mmCIF file with all atom_site columns, C-alpha atoms in Angstrom:
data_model
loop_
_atom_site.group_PDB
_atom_site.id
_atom_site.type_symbol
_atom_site.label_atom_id
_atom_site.label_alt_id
_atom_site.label_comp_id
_atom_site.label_asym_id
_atom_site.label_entity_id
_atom_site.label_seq_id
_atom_site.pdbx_PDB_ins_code
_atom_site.Cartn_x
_atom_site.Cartn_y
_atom_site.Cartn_z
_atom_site.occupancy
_atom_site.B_iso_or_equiv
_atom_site.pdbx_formal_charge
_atom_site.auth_seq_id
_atom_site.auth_comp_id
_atom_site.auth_asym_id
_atom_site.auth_atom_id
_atom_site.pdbx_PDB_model_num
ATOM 1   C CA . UNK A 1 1   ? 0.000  0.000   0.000   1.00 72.00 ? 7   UNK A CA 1
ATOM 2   C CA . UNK A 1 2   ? 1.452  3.650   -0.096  1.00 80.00 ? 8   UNK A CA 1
ATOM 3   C CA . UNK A 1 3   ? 3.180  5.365   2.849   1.00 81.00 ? 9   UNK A CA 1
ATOM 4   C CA . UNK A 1 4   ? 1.369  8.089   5.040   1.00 87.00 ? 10  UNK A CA 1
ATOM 5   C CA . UNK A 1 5   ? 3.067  11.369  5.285   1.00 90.00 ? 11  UNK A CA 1
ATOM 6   C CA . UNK A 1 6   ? 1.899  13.808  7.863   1.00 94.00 ? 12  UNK A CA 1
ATOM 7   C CA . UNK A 1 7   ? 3.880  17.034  7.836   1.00 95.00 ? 13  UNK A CA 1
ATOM 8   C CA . UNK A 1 8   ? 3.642  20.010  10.585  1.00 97.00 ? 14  UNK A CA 1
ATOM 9   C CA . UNK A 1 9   ? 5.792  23.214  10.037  1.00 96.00 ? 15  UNK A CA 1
ATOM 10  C CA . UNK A 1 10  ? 5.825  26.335  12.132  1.00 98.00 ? 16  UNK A CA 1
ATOM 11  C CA . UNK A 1 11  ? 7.355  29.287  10.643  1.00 97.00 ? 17  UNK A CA 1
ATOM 12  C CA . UNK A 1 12  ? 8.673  33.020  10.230  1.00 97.00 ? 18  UNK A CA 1
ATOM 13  C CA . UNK A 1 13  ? 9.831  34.988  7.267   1.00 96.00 ? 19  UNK A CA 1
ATOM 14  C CA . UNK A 1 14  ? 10.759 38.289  7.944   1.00 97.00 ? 20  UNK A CA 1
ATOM 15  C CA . UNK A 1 15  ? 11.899 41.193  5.789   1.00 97.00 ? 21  UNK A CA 1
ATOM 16  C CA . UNK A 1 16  ? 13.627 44.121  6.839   1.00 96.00 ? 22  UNK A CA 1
ATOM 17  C CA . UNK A 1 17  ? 15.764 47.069  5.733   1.00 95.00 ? 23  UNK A CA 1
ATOM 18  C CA . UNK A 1 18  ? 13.621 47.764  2.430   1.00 93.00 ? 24  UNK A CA 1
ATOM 19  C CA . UNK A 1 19  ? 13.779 44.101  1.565   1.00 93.00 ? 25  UNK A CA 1
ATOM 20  C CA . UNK A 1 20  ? 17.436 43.831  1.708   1.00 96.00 ? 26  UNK A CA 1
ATOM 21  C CA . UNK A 1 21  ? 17.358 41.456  5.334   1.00 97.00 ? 27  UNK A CA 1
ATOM 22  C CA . UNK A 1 22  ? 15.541 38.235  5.070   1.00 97.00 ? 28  UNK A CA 1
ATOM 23  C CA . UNK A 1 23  ? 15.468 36.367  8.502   1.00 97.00 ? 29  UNK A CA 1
ATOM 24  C CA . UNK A 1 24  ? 13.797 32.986  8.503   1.00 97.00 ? 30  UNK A CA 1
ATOM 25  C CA . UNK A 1 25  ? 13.298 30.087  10.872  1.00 97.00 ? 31  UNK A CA 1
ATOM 26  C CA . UNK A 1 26  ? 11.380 26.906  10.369  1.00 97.00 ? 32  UNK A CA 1
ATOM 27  C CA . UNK A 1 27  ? 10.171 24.072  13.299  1.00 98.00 ? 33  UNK A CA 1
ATOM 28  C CA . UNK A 1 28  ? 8.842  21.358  11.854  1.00 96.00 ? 34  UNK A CA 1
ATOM 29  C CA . UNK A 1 29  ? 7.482  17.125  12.778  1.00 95.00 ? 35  UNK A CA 1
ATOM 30  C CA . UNK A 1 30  ? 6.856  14.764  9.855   1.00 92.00 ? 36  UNK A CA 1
ATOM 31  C CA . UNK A 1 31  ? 5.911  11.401  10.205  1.00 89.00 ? 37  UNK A CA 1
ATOM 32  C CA . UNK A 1 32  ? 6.077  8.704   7.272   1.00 85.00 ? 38  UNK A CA 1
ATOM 33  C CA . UNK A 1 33  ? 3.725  5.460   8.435   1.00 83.00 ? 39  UNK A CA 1
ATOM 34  C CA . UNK A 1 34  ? 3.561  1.997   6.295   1.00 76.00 ? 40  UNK A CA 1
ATOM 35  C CA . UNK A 1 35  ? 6.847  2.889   4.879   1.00 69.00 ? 41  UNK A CA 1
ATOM 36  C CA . UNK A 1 36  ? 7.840  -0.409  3.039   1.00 64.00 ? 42  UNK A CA 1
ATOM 37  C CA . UNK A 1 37  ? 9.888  -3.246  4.603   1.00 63.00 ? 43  UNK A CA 1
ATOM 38  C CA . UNK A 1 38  ? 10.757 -6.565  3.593   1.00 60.00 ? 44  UNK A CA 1
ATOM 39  C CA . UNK A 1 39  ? 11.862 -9.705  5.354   1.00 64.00 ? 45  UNK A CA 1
ATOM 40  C CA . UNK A 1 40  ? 14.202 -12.378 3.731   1.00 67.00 ? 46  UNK A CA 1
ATOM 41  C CA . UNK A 1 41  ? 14.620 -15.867 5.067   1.00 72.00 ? 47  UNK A CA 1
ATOM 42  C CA . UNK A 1 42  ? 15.925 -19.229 3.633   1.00 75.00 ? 48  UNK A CA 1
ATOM 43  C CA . UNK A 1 43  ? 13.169 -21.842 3.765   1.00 73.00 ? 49  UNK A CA 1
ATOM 44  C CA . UNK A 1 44  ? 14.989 -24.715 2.252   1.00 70.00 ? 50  UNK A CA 1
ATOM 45  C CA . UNK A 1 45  ? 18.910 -25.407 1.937   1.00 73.00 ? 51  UNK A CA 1
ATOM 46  C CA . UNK A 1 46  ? 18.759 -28.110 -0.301  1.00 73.00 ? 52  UNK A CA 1
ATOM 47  C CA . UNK A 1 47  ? 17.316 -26.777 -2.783  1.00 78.00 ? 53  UNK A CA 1
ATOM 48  C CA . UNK A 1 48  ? 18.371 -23.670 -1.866  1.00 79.00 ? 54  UNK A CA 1
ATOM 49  C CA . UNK A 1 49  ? 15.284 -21.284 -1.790  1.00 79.00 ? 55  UNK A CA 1
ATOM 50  C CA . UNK A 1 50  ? 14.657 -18.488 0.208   1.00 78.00 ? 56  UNK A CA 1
ATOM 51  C CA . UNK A 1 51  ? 11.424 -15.983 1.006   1.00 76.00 ? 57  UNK A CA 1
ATOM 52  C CA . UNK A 1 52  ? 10.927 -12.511 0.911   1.00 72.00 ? 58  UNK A CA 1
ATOM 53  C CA . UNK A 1 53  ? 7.850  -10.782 2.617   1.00 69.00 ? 59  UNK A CA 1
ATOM 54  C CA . UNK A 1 54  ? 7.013  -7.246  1.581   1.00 68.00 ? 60  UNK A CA 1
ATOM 55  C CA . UNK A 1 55  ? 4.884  -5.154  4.155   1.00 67.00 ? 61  UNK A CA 1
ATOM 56  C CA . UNK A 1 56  ? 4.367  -1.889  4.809   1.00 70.00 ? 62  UNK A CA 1
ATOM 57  C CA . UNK A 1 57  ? 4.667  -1.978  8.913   1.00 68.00 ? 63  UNK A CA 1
ATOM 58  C CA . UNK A 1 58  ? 7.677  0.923   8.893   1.00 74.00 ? 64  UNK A CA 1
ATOM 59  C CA . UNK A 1 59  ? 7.645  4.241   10.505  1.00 80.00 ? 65  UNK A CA 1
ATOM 60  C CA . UNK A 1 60  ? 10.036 7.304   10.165  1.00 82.00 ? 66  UNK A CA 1
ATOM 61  C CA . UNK A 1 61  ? 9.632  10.404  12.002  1.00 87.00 ? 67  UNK A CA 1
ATOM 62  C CA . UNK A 1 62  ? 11.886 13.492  11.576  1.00 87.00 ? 68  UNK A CA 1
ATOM 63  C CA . UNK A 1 63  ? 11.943 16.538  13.571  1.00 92.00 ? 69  UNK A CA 1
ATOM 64  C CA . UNK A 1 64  ? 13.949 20.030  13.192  1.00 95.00 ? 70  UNK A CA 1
ATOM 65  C CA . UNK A 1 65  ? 14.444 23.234  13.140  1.00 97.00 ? 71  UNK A CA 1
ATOM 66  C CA . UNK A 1 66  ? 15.795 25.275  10.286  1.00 97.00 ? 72  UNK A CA 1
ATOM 67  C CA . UNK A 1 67  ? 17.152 28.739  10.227  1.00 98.00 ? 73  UNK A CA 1
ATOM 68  C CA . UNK A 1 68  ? 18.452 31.103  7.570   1.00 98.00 ? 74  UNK A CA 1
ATOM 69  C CA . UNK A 1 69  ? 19.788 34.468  6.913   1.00 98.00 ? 75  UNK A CA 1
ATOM 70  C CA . UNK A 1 70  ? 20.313 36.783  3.451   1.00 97.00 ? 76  UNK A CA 1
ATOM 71  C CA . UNK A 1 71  ? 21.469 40.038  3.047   1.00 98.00 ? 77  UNK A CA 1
ATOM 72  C CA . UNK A 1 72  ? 21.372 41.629  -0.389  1.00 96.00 ? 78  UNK A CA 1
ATOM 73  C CA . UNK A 1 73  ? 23.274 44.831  -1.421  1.00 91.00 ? 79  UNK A CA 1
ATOM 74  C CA . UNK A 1 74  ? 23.425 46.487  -4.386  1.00 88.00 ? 80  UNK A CA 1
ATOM 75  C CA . UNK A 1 75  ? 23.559 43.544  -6.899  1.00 89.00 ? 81  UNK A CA 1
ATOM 76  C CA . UNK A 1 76  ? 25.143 41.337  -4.421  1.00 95.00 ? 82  UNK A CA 1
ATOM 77  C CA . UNK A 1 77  ? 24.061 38.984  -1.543  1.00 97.00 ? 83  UNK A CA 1
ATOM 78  C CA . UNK A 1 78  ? 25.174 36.606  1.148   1.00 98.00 ? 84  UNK A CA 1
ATOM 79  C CA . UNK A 1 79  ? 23.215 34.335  3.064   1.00 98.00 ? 85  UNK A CA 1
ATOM 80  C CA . UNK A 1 80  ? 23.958 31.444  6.238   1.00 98.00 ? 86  UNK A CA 1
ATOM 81  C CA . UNK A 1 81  ? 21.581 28.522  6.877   1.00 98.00 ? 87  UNK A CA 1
ATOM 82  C CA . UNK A 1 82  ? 21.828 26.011  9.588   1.00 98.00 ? 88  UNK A CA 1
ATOM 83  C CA . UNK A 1 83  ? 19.574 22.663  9.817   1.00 97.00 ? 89  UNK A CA 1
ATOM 84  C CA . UNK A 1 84  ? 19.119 20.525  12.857  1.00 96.00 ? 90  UNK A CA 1
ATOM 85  C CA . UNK A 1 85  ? 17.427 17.465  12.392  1.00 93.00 ? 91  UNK A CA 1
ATOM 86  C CA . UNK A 1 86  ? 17.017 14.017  14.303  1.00 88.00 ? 92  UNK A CA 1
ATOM 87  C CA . UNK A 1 87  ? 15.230 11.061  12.371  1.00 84.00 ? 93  UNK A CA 1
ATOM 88  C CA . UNK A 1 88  ? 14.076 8.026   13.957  1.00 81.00 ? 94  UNK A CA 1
ATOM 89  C CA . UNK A 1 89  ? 13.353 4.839   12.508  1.00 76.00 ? 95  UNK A CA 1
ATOM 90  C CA . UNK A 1 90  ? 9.969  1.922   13.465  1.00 70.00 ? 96  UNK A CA 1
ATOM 91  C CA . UNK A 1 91  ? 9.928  -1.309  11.523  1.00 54.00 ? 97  UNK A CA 1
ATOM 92  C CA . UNK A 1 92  ? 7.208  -3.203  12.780  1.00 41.00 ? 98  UNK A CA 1
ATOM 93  C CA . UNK A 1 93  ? 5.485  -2.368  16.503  1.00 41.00 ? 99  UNK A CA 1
ATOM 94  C CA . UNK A 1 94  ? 9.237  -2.713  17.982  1.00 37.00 ? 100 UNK A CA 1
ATOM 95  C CA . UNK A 1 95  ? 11.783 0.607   18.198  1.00 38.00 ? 101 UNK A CA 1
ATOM 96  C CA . UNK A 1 96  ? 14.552 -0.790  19.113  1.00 31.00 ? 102 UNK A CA 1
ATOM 97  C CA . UNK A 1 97  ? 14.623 -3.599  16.480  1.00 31.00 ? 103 UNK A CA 1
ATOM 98  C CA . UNK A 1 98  ? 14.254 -0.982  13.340  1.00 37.00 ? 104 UNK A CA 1
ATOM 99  C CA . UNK A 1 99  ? 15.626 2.029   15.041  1.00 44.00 ? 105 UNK A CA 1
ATOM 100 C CA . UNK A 1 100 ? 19.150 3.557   13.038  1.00 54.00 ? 106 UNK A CA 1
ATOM 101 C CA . UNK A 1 101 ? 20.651 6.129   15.611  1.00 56.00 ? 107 UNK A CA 1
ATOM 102 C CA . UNK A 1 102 ? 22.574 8.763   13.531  1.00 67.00 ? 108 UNK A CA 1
ATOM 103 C CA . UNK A 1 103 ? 20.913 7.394   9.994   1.00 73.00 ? 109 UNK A CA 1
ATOM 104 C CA . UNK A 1 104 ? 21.031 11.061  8.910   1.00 81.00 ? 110 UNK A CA 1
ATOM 105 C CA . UNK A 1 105 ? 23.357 14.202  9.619   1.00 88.00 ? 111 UNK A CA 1
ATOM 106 C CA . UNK A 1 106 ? 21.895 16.274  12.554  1.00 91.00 ? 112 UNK A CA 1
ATOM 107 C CA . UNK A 1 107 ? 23.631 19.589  11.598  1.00 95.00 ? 113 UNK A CA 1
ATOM 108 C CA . UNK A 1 108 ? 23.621 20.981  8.050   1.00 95.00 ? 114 UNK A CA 1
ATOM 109 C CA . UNK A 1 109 ? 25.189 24.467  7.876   1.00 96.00 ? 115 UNK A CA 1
ATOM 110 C CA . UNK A 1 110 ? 25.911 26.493  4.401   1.00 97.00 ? 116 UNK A CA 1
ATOM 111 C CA . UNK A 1 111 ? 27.632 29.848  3.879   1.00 98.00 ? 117 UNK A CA 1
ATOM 112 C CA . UNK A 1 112 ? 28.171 31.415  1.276   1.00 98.00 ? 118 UNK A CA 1
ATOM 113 C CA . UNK A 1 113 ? 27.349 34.480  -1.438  1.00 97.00 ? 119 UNK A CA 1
ATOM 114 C CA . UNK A 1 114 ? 26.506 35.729  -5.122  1.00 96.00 ? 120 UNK A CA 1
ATOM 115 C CA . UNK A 1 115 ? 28.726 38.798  -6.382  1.00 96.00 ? 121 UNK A CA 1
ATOM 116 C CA . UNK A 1 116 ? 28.118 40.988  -9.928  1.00 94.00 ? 122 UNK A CA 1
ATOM 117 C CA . UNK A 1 117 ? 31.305 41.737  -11.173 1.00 95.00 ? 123 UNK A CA 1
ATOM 118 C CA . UNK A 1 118 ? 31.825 43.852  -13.791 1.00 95.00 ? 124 UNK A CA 1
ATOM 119 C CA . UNK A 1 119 ? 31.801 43.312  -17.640 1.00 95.00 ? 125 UNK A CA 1
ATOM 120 C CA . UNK A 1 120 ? 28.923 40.891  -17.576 1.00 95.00 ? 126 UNK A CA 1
ATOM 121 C CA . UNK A 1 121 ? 30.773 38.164  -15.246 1.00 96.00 ? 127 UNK A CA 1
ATOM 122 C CA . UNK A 1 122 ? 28.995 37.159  -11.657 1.00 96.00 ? 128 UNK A CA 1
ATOM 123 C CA . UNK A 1 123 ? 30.637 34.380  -8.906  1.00 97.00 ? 129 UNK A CA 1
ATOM 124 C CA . UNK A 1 124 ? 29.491 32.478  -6.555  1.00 97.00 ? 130 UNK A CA 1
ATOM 125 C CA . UNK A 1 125 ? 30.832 30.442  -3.494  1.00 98.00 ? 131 UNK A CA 1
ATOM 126 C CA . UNK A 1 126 ? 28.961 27.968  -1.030  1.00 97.00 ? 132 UNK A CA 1
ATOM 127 C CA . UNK A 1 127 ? 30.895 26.432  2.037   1.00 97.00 ? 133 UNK A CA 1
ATOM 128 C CA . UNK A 1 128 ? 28.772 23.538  3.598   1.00 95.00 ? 134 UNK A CA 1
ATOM 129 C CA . UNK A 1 129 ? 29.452 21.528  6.577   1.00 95.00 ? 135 UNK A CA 1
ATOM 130 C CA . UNK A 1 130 ? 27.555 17.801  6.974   1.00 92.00 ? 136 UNK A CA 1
ATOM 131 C CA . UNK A 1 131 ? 27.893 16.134  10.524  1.00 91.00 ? 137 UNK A CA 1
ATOM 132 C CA . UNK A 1 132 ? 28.753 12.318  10.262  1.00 87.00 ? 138 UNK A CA 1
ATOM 133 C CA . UNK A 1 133 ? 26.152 9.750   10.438  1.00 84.00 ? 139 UNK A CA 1
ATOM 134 C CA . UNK A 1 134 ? 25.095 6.097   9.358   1.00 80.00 ? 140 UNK A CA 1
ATOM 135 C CA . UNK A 1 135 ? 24.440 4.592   5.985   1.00 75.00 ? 141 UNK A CA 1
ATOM 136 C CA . UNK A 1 136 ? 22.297 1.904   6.058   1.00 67.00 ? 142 UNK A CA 1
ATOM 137 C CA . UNK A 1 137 ? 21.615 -0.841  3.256   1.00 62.00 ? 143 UNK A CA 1
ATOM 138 C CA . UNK A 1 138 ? 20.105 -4.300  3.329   1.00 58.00 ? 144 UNK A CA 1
ATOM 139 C CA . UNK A 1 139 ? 23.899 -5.735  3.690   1.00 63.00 ? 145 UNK A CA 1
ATOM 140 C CA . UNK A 1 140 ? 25.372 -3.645  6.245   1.00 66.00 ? 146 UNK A CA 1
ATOM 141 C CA . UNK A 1 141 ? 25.994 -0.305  7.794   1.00 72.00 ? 147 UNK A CA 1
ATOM 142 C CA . UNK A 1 142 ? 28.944 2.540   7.044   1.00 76.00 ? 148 UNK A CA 1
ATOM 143 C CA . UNK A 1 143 ? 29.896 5.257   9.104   1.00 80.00 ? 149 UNK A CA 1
ATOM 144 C CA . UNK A 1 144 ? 29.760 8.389   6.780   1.00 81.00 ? 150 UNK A CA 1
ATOM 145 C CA . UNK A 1 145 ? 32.377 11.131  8.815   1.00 85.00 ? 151 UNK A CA 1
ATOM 146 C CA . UNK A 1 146 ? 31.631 14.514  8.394   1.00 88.00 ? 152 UNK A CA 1
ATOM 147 C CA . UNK A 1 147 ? 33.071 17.018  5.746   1.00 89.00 ? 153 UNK A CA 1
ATOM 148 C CA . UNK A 1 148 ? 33.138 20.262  4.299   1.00 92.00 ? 154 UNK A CA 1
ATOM 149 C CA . UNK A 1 149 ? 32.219 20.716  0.796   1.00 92.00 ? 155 UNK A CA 1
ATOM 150 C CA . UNK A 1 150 ? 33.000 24.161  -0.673  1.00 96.00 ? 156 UNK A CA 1
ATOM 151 C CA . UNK A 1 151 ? 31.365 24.587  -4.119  1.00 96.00 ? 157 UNK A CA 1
ATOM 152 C CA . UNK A 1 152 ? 32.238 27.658  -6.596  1.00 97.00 ? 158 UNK A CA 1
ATOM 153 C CA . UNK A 1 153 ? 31.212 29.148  -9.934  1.00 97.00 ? 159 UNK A CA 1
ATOM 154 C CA . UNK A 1 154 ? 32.074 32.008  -11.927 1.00 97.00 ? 160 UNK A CA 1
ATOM 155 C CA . UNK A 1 155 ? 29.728 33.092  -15.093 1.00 97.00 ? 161 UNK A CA 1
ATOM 156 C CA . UNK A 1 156 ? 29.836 35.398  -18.157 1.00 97.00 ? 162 UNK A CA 1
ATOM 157 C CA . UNK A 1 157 ? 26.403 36.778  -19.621 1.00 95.00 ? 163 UNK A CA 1
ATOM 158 C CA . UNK A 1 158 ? 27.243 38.187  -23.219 1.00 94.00 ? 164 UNK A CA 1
ATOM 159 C CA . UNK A 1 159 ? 23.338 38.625  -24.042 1.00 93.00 ? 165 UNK A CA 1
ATOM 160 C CA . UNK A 1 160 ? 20.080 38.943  -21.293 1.00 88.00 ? 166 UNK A CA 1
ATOM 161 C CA . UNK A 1 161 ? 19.121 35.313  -22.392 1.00 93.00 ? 167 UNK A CA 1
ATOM 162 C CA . UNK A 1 162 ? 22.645 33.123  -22.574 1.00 96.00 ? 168 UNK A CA 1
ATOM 163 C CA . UNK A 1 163 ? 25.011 32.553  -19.775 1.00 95.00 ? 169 UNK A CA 1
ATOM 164 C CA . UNK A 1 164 ? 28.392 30.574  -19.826 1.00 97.00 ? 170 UNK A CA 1
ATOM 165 C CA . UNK A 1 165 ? 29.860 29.115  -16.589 1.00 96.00 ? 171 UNK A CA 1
ATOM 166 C CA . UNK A 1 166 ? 32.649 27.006  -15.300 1.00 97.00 ? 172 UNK A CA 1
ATOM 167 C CA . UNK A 1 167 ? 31.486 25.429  -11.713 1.00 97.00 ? 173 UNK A CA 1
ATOM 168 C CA . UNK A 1 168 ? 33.472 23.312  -9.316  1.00 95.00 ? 174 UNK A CA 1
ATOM 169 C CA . UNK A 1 169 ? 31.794 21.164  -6.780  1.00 92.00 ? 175 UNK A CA 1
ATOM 170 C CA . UNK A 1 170 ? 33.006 18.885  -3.946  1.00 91.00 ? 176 UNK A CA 1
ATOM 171 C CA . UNK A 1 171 ? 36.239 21.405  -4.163  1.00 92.00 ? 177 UNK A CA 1
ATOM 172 C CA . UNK A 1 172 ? 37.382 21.006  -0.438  1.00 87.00 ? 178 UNK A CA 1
ATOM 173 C CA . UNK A 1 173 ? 38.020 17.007  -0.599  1.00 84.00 ? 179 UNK A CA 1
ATOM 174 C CA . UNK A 1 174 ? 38.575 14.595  -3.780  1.00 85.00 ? 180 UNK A CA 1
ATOM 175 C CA . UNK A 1 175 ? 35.286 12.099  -2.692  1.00 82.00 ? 181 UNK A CA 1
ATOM 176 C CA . UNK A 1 176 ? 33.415 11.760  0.312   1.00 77.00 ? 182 UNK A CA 1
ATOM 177 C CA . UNK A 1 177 ? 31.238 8.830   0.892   1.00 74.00 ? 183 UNK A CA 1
ATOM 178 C CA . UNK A 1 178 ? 27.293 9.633   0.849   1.00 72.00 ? 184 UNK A CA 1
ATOM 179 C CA . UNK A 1 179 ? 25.159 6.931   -0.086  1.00 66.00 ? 185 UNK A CA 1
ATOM 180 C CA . UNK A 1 180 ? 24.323 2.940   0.545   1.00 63.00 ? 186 UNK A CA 1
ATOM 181 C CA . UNK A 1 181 ? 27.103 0.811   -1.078  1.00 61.00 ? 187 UNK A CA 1
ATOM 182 C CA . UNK A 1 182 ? 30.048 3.264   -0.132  1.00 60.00 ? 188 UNK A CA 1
ATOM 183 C CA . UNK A 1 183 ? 29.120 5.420   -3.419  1.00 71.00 ? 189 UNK A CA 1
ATOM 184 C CA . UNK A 1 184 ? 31.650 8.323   -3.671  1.00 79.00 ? 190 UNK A CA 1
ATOM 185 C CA . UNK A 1 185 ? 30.450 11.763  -4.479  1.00 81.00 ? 191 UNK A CA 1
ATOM 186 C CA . UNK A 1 186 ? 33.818 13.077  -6.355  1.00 85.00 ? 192 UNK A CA 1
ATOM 187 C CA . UNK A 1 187 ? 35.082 16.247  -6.983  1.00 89.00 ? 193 UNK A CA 1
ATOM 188 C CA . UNK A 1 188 ? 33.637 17.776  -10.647 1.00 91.00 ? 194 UNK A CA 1
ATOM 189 C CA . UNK A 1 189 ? 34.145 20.766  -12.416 1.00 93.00 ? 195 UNK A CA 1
#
């Protein structure tokens, strides 16, 4: 059957200084009910067969808050955003069995800032920080440590409608491990 998904969010926007200050701040509770689980066991060794159940007895529930701050001036801005989030994890009517402490990062912070320059060119720099956590997948569990990731771009507009860039991302580190089967993110320009 499909999953559940009940979302709450309290929040405040705020602009100030003739729309140059934004100030924001989220607090939000989301639940995800019959999220899909499966159970594999070996009925028979010789012949080898095994069984997989499907069911949709999983629960996830995330909780946070979220802040942010931009500044614009003149045709320039900078902004900072911090997350704080904890995620739990239900399989069944048991915590403990299904639960995955530290399954996601609970800080997420980005700097960072847009700048016109002149002749038609504009940059761009974002430093992000990612606290370490746990990557889970049917076969085992990795620890993910936390990084920095500083991403940058600069860009030439010769006409209103075309742009031309050169980007880097993943700049502070070569790779850094972020999903299920030790998948690298690398660096890329």
């Amino acid at each position: 059957g499909p999953e559940k998904v009940q979302s709450y969010e309290l929040g405040y926007i705020g602009i100030f200084l003739k729309n140059r200050l934004n100030l924001g701040g989220q607090i939000y509770y989301m639940t995800v009910d019959d999220t899909e689980m499966f159970d594999t066991r070996i009925t028979s060794l010789v012949p080898f067969r095994m069984r997989t159940t499907f069911m949709n007895r999983g629960q996830s529930i995330a909780r946070g808050v979220e802040s942010n701050v931009q500044y614009r001036f003149r045709n320039h801005q900078v902004y900072v955003n911090h997350t704080y989030e904890v995620v739990t994890n239900m399989i069944g009517d048991v915590a403990s069995l299904g639960s995955n402490p530290g399954s996601t990062p609970r800080h997420k912070f980005n700097i960072g800032g847009i700048a016109a320059l002149p002749f038609n060119f504009s940059a761009g720099l974002n430093v992000g920080y990612k606290d370490g956590y746990k990557i889970f997948s049917t076969q085992t569990s990795l620890d993910a440590p936390a990084y920095w990731r500083v991403d940058a771009r600069i860009a030439y507009r010769p006409v209103r409608f075309m742009e031309i860039f050169v980007a880097g991302q993943n700049l502070a580190v070569e790779q850094h491990v972020e999903f299920p089967g030790a998948v690298e993110v690398p660096r890329t320009f």
